[in-house]
Amino acid sequence: MSANAATPLAASRRTAGDALARATQRLADAGVAQPRLDAALLLAAAMGISRERVLLDGDRALGRAEQCYGGFIARRAAREPVSRILGTKEFWSLPLGIDVHVFDPRPDSETVVEAALATIPERSAPMAVLDLGTGSGAFVLALLSELPAAHGVGIDASAGAVAVARANAAVLGLDRRCRFIVADWGAAIAGRFGLVVVNPPYIARGDIAGLAPEVGHEPRRALDGGADGLDAYRALLADMPRLLADGAAAVVELGDGQAAAVAELCRAHGLRVESVRRDFGGIARAAVVRAAHTSRKGLE
Ligand SMILES: C[S@@+](CC[C@H](N)C(=O)[O-])C[C@H]1O[C@@H](n2cnc3c(N)ncnc32)[C@H](O)[C@@H]1O
């Protein structure tokens, strides 16, 4: 066993500062991109204190947190994401529970929420929101937190994901305005919606193995977009016109470099891309899509 294997931190190095330095080095050796940040976040969680206190209280004794921290660091060194180790991820400033059944919601995906909110002329008006492939419920819960009179439906093919989304809605006090269904995209839906959001699996199957080791902890169904990454777009865009109320928009998350192909699929299904919003990295991330024959005025 190597010196930095998954054993509790040595008894002679019991201060938070020592533990943090040692864990940071171990994560750096494992190729973790932000080793000190992750080591500090995990130490704060193990000690039950804020990250700021971890950095300020370097002389504080680790005490009973030592073993827990050793376990956290072993998992992060095996490239499990911090959010999965801690079982929680912040999205749109909402704390969301995360487990093995759900995709870890990404900061880039907040672009979809921004684009979706920008389509809504009056945020206090009643509205029906549909979230296809809801995962943790990230999109629909973020939107309901901003739209006080809206109701939502979240759909996922994974029963485990739907259970997580329901629990998140309850914790956030949004469960009365949102229900979750296990189904294949919109197949179980009869009505029409004022807003549809979707972040489909869009990684080309052959690319998955080459992604960062952290991605290997995501459910395969949340990633695999088929041979060219576009299978899910093909399936759900074909059904989209039936799900959109008059003048309504769908906001579709895009993988890097997929904007043109998705626009082409939209055209093939009687839809048009009205605008594309870029994420903080400058990548075209969210397409605002409407029925080809409607204009934004249809909503006003
Ligand atoms: C990339 S994840 C997005 C999750 C969440 N919307 C987010 O952005 O964090 C894609 C989601 O689509 C779900 N999914 C995949 N195929 C599906 C299908 N045929 N019908 C419904 N959901 C599906 C997956 O289970 C997964 O939760």
Coordinates of C-alpha atoms and ligand atoms in Angstrom, one line a residue:
M1 CA 0.0 0.0 0.0
S2 CA 1.4 3.4 -0.9
A3 CA 1.9 6.2 1.7
N4 CA -1.0 8.1 0.4
A5 CA -3.5 5.2 0.2
A6 CA -7.0 5.3 1.6
T7 CA -6.1 5.1 5.2
P8 CA -7.2 7.7 7.8
L9 CA -4.9 10.6 8.1
A10 CA -1.9 9.9 10.4
A11 CA -2.5 10.6 14.1
S12 CA 0.6 12.9 14.1
R13 CA -1.0 15.2 11.6
R14 CA -4.3 16.1 13.2
T15 CA -4.7 19.8 12.6
A16 CA -7.0 21.0 9.8
G17 CA -4.1 22.8 8.2
D18 CA -2.0 19.7 8.0
A19 CA -4.8 17.6 6.8
L20 CA -5.7 20.1 4.1
A21 CA -2.1 20.3 2.8
R22 CA -1.7 16.6 2.7
A23 CA -5.1 16.0 1.0
T24 CA -4.4 18.8 -1.5
Q25 CA -1.2 17.1 -2.6
R26 CA -2.9 13.7 -2.8
L27 CA -5.7 15.1 -5.0
A28 CA -3.1 17.0 -7.2
D29 CA -1.2 13.7 -7.6
A30 CA -4.5 12.1 -8.7
G31 CA -5.0 14.7 -11.5
V32 CA -7.9 16.6 -9.8
A33 CA -8.2 20.0 -11.5
Q34 CA -8.7 22.2 -8.4
P35 CA -7.2 20.1 -5.6
R36 CA -7.0 22.7 -2.8
L37 CA -10.6 23.9 -3.4
D38 CA -11.9 20.3 -3.4
A39 CA -9.8 19.4 -0.4
A40 CA -11.1 22.4 1.5
L41 CA -14.8 21.7 0.6
L42 CA -14.5 18.1 1.7
L43 CA -12.7 19.1 4.9
A44 CA -15.4 21.6 5.7
A45 CA -18.1 19.0 5.2
A46 CA -16.2 16.4 7.3
M47 CA -15.8 18.9 10.2
G48 CA -19.3 20.4 9.8
I49 CA -17.9 24.0 9.4
S50 CA -17.8 26.5 6.6
R51 CA -15.0 26.5 4.0
E52 CA -13.9 29.9 5.3
R53 CA -13.5 28.5 8.8
V54 CA -11.4 25.7 7.5
L55 CA -9.0 28.2 5.9
L56 CA -9.0 30.4 9.0
D57 CA -8.8 27.7 11.6
G58 CA -5.7 25.7 10.4
D59 CA -4.7 24.9 13.9
R60 CA -8.0 23.4 14.9
A61 CA -8.0 19.7 15.7
L62 CA -9.6 17.4 13.2
G63 CA -10.9 15.1 16.0
R64 CA -13.5 12.6 14.9
A65 CA -13.7 14.2 11.5
E66 CA -10.3 12.6 10.6
Q67 CA -11.7 9.2 9.5
C68 CA -14.6 10.7 7.6
Y69 CA -12.2 13.1 5.8
G70 CA -9.9 10.3 4.9
G71 CA -12.8 8.5 3.2
F72 CA -13.9 11.6 1.3
I73 CA -10.3 12.2 0.0
A74 CA -9.9 8.6 -1.1
R75 CA -13.2 8.9 -3.1
R76 CA -12.1 12.2 -4.7
A77 CA -8.7 10.8 -5.5
A78 CA -10.6 8.1 -7.4
R79 CA -12.1 11.0 -9.3
E80 CA -15.6 10.9 -7.8
P81 CA -17.0 14.4 -8.0
V82 CA -17.3 16.4 -4.8
S83 CA -21.1 16.8 -5.4
R84 CA -21.5 13.0 -5.4
I85 CA -19.4 12.5 -2.3
L86 CA -21.4 15.1 -0.4
G87 CA -24.7 14.1 -2.0
T88 CA -25.6 17.7 -2.8
K89 CA -25.1 20.2 -5.6
E90 CA -26.2 23.9 -5.9
F91 CA -28.0 24.8 -9.0
W92 CA -29.5 28.3 -9.6
S93 CA -28.7 28.8 -5.9
L94 CA -30.9 25.9 -4.9
P95 CA -29.4 23.0 -2.9
L96 CA -30.3 19.8 -4.8
G97 CA -29.8 16.3 -3.5
I98 CA -27.8 14.1 -5.9
D99 CA -27.3 10.3 -6.0
V100 CA -26.2 7.6 -8.4
H101 CA -29.4 7.9 -10.4
V102 CA -29.1 11.5 -11.4
F103 CA -27.0 13.7 -13.6
D104 CA -24.9 16.2 -11.6
P105 CA -26.4 19.5 -12.7
R106 CA -23.9 21.8 -14.4
P107 CA -23.3 25.6 -14.0
D108 CA -23.4 25.8 -17.8
S109 CA -27.0 24.5 -17.8
E110 CA -28.1 27.6 -15.9
T111 CA -27.9 29.2 -19.3
V112 CA -31.0 27.2 -20.2
V113 CA -32.9 28.6 -17.2
E114 CA -31.8 32.2 -18.1
A115 CA -32.9 31.7 -21.7
A116 CA -36.2 30.2 -20.5
L117 CA -37.0 33.1 -18.1
A118 CA -36.2 35.6 -20.9
T119 CA -39.0 34.1 -23.0
I120 CA -41.6 34.9 -20.3
P121 CA -43.3 38.3 -20.6
E122 CA -44.9 38.3 -17.2
R123 CA -43.3 36.1 -14.5
S124 CA -46.2 36.4 -12.0
A125 CA -48.7 34.9 -14.6
P126 CA -49.9 31.3 -14.3
M127 CA -47.9 29.0 -16.6
A128 CA -47.4 25.3 -17.2
V129 CA -43.7 24.2 -17.5
L130 CA -42.5 20.9 -18.8
D131 CA -39.0 19.6 -18.0
L132 CA -38.1 16.6 -20.2
G133 CA -35.2 14.5 -18.8
T134 CA -35.6 16.2 -15.4
G135 CA -32.8 14.3 -13.6
S136 CA -32.5 15.9 -10.1
G137 CA -35.4 18.3 -11.1
A138 CA -32.9 21.1 -11.6
F139 CA -34.6 22.9 -14.5
V140 CA -38.2 22.8 -13.4
L141 CA -37.4 23.5 -9.7
A142 CA -35.2 26.5 -10.7
L143 CA -38.0 27.8 -12.9
L144 CA -40.7 27.3 -10.3
S145 CA -38.6 29.2 -7.8
E146 CA -38.7 32.2 -10.1
L147 CA -42.3 31.8 -11.4
P148 CA -44.6 32.0 -8.3
A149 CA -47.9 31.1 -10.2
A150 CA -46.4 28.4 -12.4
H151 CA -47.0 24.6 -12.2
G152 CA -44.5 22.1 -13.5
V153 CA -44.2 18.5 -14.7
G154 CA -40.8 16.8 -14.7
I155 CA -40.3 13.6 -16.8
D156 CA -37.5 11.1 -16.7
A157 CA -37.0 7.6 -18.0
S158 CA -35.2 6.8 -14.7
A159 CA -37.4 5.9 -11.7
G160 CA -34.5 6.6 -9.5
A161 CA -34.1 10.1 -10.9
V162 CA -37.8 10.8 -10.5
A163 CA -37.5 9.8 -6.8
V164 CA -34.6 12.2 -6.3
A165 CA -36.5 15.0 -8.1
R166 CA -39.6 14.5 -5.9
A167 CA -37.5 14.6 -2.8
N168 CA -35.8 17.8 -4.0
A169 CA -39.2 19.4 -4.7
A170 CA -40.4 18.6 -1.2
V171 CA -37.2 20.0 0.5
L172 CA -37.6 23.2 -1.5
G173 CA -41.3 23.5 -0.7
L174 CA -42.2 23.3 -4.4
D175 CA -43.9 19.9 -4.4
R176 CA -47.4 21.3 -4.4
R177 CA -46.7 23.0 -7.8
C178 CA -44.7 20.2 -9.4
R179 CA -45.2 16.5 -10.2
F180 CA -42.8 14.0 -11.6
I181 CA -43.5 11.1 -14.0
V182 CA -41.4 8.2 -15.2
A183 CA -41.9 8.2 -19.0
D184 CA -40.2 8.2 -22.4
W185 CA -39.8 12.0 -23.2
G186 CA -43.3 13.4 -23.9
A187 CA -45.0 10.1 -24.6
A188 CA -47.1 10.2 -21.4
I189 CA -48.2 13.8 -21.9
A190 CA -51.5 14.8 -23.5
G191 CA -51.6 18.6 -22.8
R192 CA -49.6 21.6 -24.1
F193 CA -47.2 23.8 -22.1
G194 CA -46.3 27.5 -22.1
L195 CA -42.6 26.5 -21.6
V196 CA -40.7 23.3 -22.3
V197 CA -37.1 22.8 -21.2
V198 CA -34.8 19.9 -21.9
N199 CA -31.2 18.9 -21.4
P200 CA -30.9 15.6 -23.3
P201 CA -28.1 13.2 -23.3
Y202 CA -25.9 14.6 -26.1
I203 CA -22.5 13.0 -26.0
A204 CA -21.5 10.9 -29.0
R205 CA -21.2 7.3 -27.7
G206 CA -17.7 6.9 -29.0
D207 CA -16.6 10.0 -27.1
I208 CA -17.8 9.0 -23.6
A209 CA -14.8 6.8 -22.7
G210 CA -12.4 9.7 -23.4
L211 CA -14.1 12.2 -21.1
A212 CA -12.8 13.2 -17.7
P213 CA -12.9 10.4 -15.2
E214 CA -15.5 12.3 -13.2
V215 CA -18.0 11.8 -16.0
G216 CA -17.8 8.1 -15.6
H217 CA -19.8 8.6 -12.3
E218 CA -22.8 9.9 -14.3
P219 CA -25.7 7.6 -15.2
R220 CA -25.0 6.3 -18.8
R221 CA -28.5 7.2 -19.8
A222 CA -27.8 10.9 -19.0
L223 CA -24.9 11.0 -21.3
D224 CA -25.3 8.7 -24.3
G225 CA -26.7 10.5 -27.3
G226 CA -26.1 7.6 -29.8
A227 CA -23.5 7.4 -32.6
D228 CA -23.5 11.2 -33.4
G229 CA -24.8 12.5 -30.0
L230 CA -28.1 13.6 -31.6
D231 CA -30.4 10.6 -31.0
A232 CA -32.3 12.2 -28.1
Y233 CA -32.8 15.5 -30.1
R234 CA -34.3 13.5 -32.9
A235 CA -36.7 11.7 -30.6
L236 CA -37.9 14.6 -28.6
L237 CA -37.9 17.4 -31.3
A238 CA -40.2 15.2 -33.4
D239 CA -42.8 15.4 -30.6
M240 CA -42.2 19.0 -29.6
P241 CA -44.8 20.7 -31.7
R242 CA -47.5 18.7 -30.0
L243 CA -46.3 19.8 -26.6
L244 CA -46.1 23.5 -27.2
A245 CA -49.0 25.8 -26.5
D246 CA -49.7 28.6 -29.0
G247 CA -46.7 31.0 -29.0
A248 CA -44.8 28.9 -26.5
A249 CA -41.1 28.3 -26.5
A250 CA -38.9 25.2 -25.9
V251 CA -35.4 25.9 -24.6
V252 CA -33.1 23.1 -25.5
E253 CA -29.6 22.6 -24.1
L254 CA -26.9 22.2 -26.8
G255 CA -23.7 20.2 -26.6
D256 CA -20.6 22.0 -27.8
G257 CA -20.7 22.4 -31.6
Q258 CA -24.3 21.0 -31.9
A259 CA -26.2 24.2 -32.7
A260 CA -26.3 23.9 -36.5
A261 CA -27.3 20.2 -36.4
V262 CA -30.1 20.9 -33.8
A263 CA -31.3 23.8 -35.9
E264 CA -31.5 21.5 -38.9
L265 CA -33.5 19.0 -36.9
C266 CA -35.8 21.7 -35.7
R267 CA -36.5 22.7 -39.3
A268 CA -37.3 19.1 -40.2
H269 CA -39.9 19.0 -37.5
G270 CA -41.8 22.3 -38.1
L271 CA -39.8 24.2 -35.5
R272 CA -37.3 27.1 -35.8
V273 CA -34.5 28.3 -33.6
E274 CA -35.4 31.8 -32.6
S275 CA -32.1 32.6 -30.7
V276 CA -29.1 30.9 -29.1
R277 CA -27.6 31.9 -25.8
R278 CA -24.0 31.3 -24.9
D279 CA -22.7 30.1 -21.6
F280 CA -19.9 31.7 -19.6
G281 CA -17.3 29.8 -21.7
G282 CA -18.7 31.3 -24.9
I283 CA -20.3 28.0 -26.1
A284 CA -23.7 28.2 -27.8
R285 CA -25.5 26.4 -24.9
A286 CA -29.3 27.1 -25.1
A287 CA -31.5 27.2 -28.2
V288 CA -34.8 29.0 -27.9
V289 CA -37.1 27.0 -30.2
R290 CA -40.7 27.8 -31.4
A291 CA -43.2 26.3 -33.8
A292 CA -42.1 27.5 -37.3
H293 CA -45.4 29.4 -37.9
T294 CA -45.5 31.4 -34.5
S295 CA -43.7 34.5 -33.5
R296 CA -42.8 35.7 -30.0
K297 CA -45.9 38.0 -30.3
G298 CA -48.0 34.9 -30.0
L299 CA -47.4 35.0 -26.2
E300 CA -48.1 38.7 -25.8
Ligands
LIG1 C1 -28.1 15.3 -19.3 S1 -29.3 14.6 -18.1 C2 -30.1 16.1 -17.6 C3 -30.7 16.1 -16.2 C4 -31.2 17.5 -15.8 N1 -32.2 18.1 -16.7 C5 -30.0 18.5 -15.7 O1 -29.8 19.3 -16.6 O2 -29.3 18.4 -14.6 C6 -30.5 13.8 -19.2 C7 -31.6 13.2 -18.5 O3 -32.5 12.6 -19.5 C8 -33.0 11.4 -19.0 N2 -33.4 10.6 -20.2 C9 -32.7 9.9 -21.0 N3 -33.4 9.3 -21.9 C10 -34.7 9.6 -21.7 C11 -36.0 9.3 -22.3 N4 -36.1 8.5 -23.4 N5 -37.1 9.8 -21.7 C12 -37.0 10.6 -20.6 N6 -35.8 10.9 -20.0 C13 -34.7 10.5 -20.5 C14 -31.8 10.8 -18.2 O4 -32.2 9.8 -17.3 C15 -31.3 12.1 -17.6 O5 -31.8 12.3 -16.3

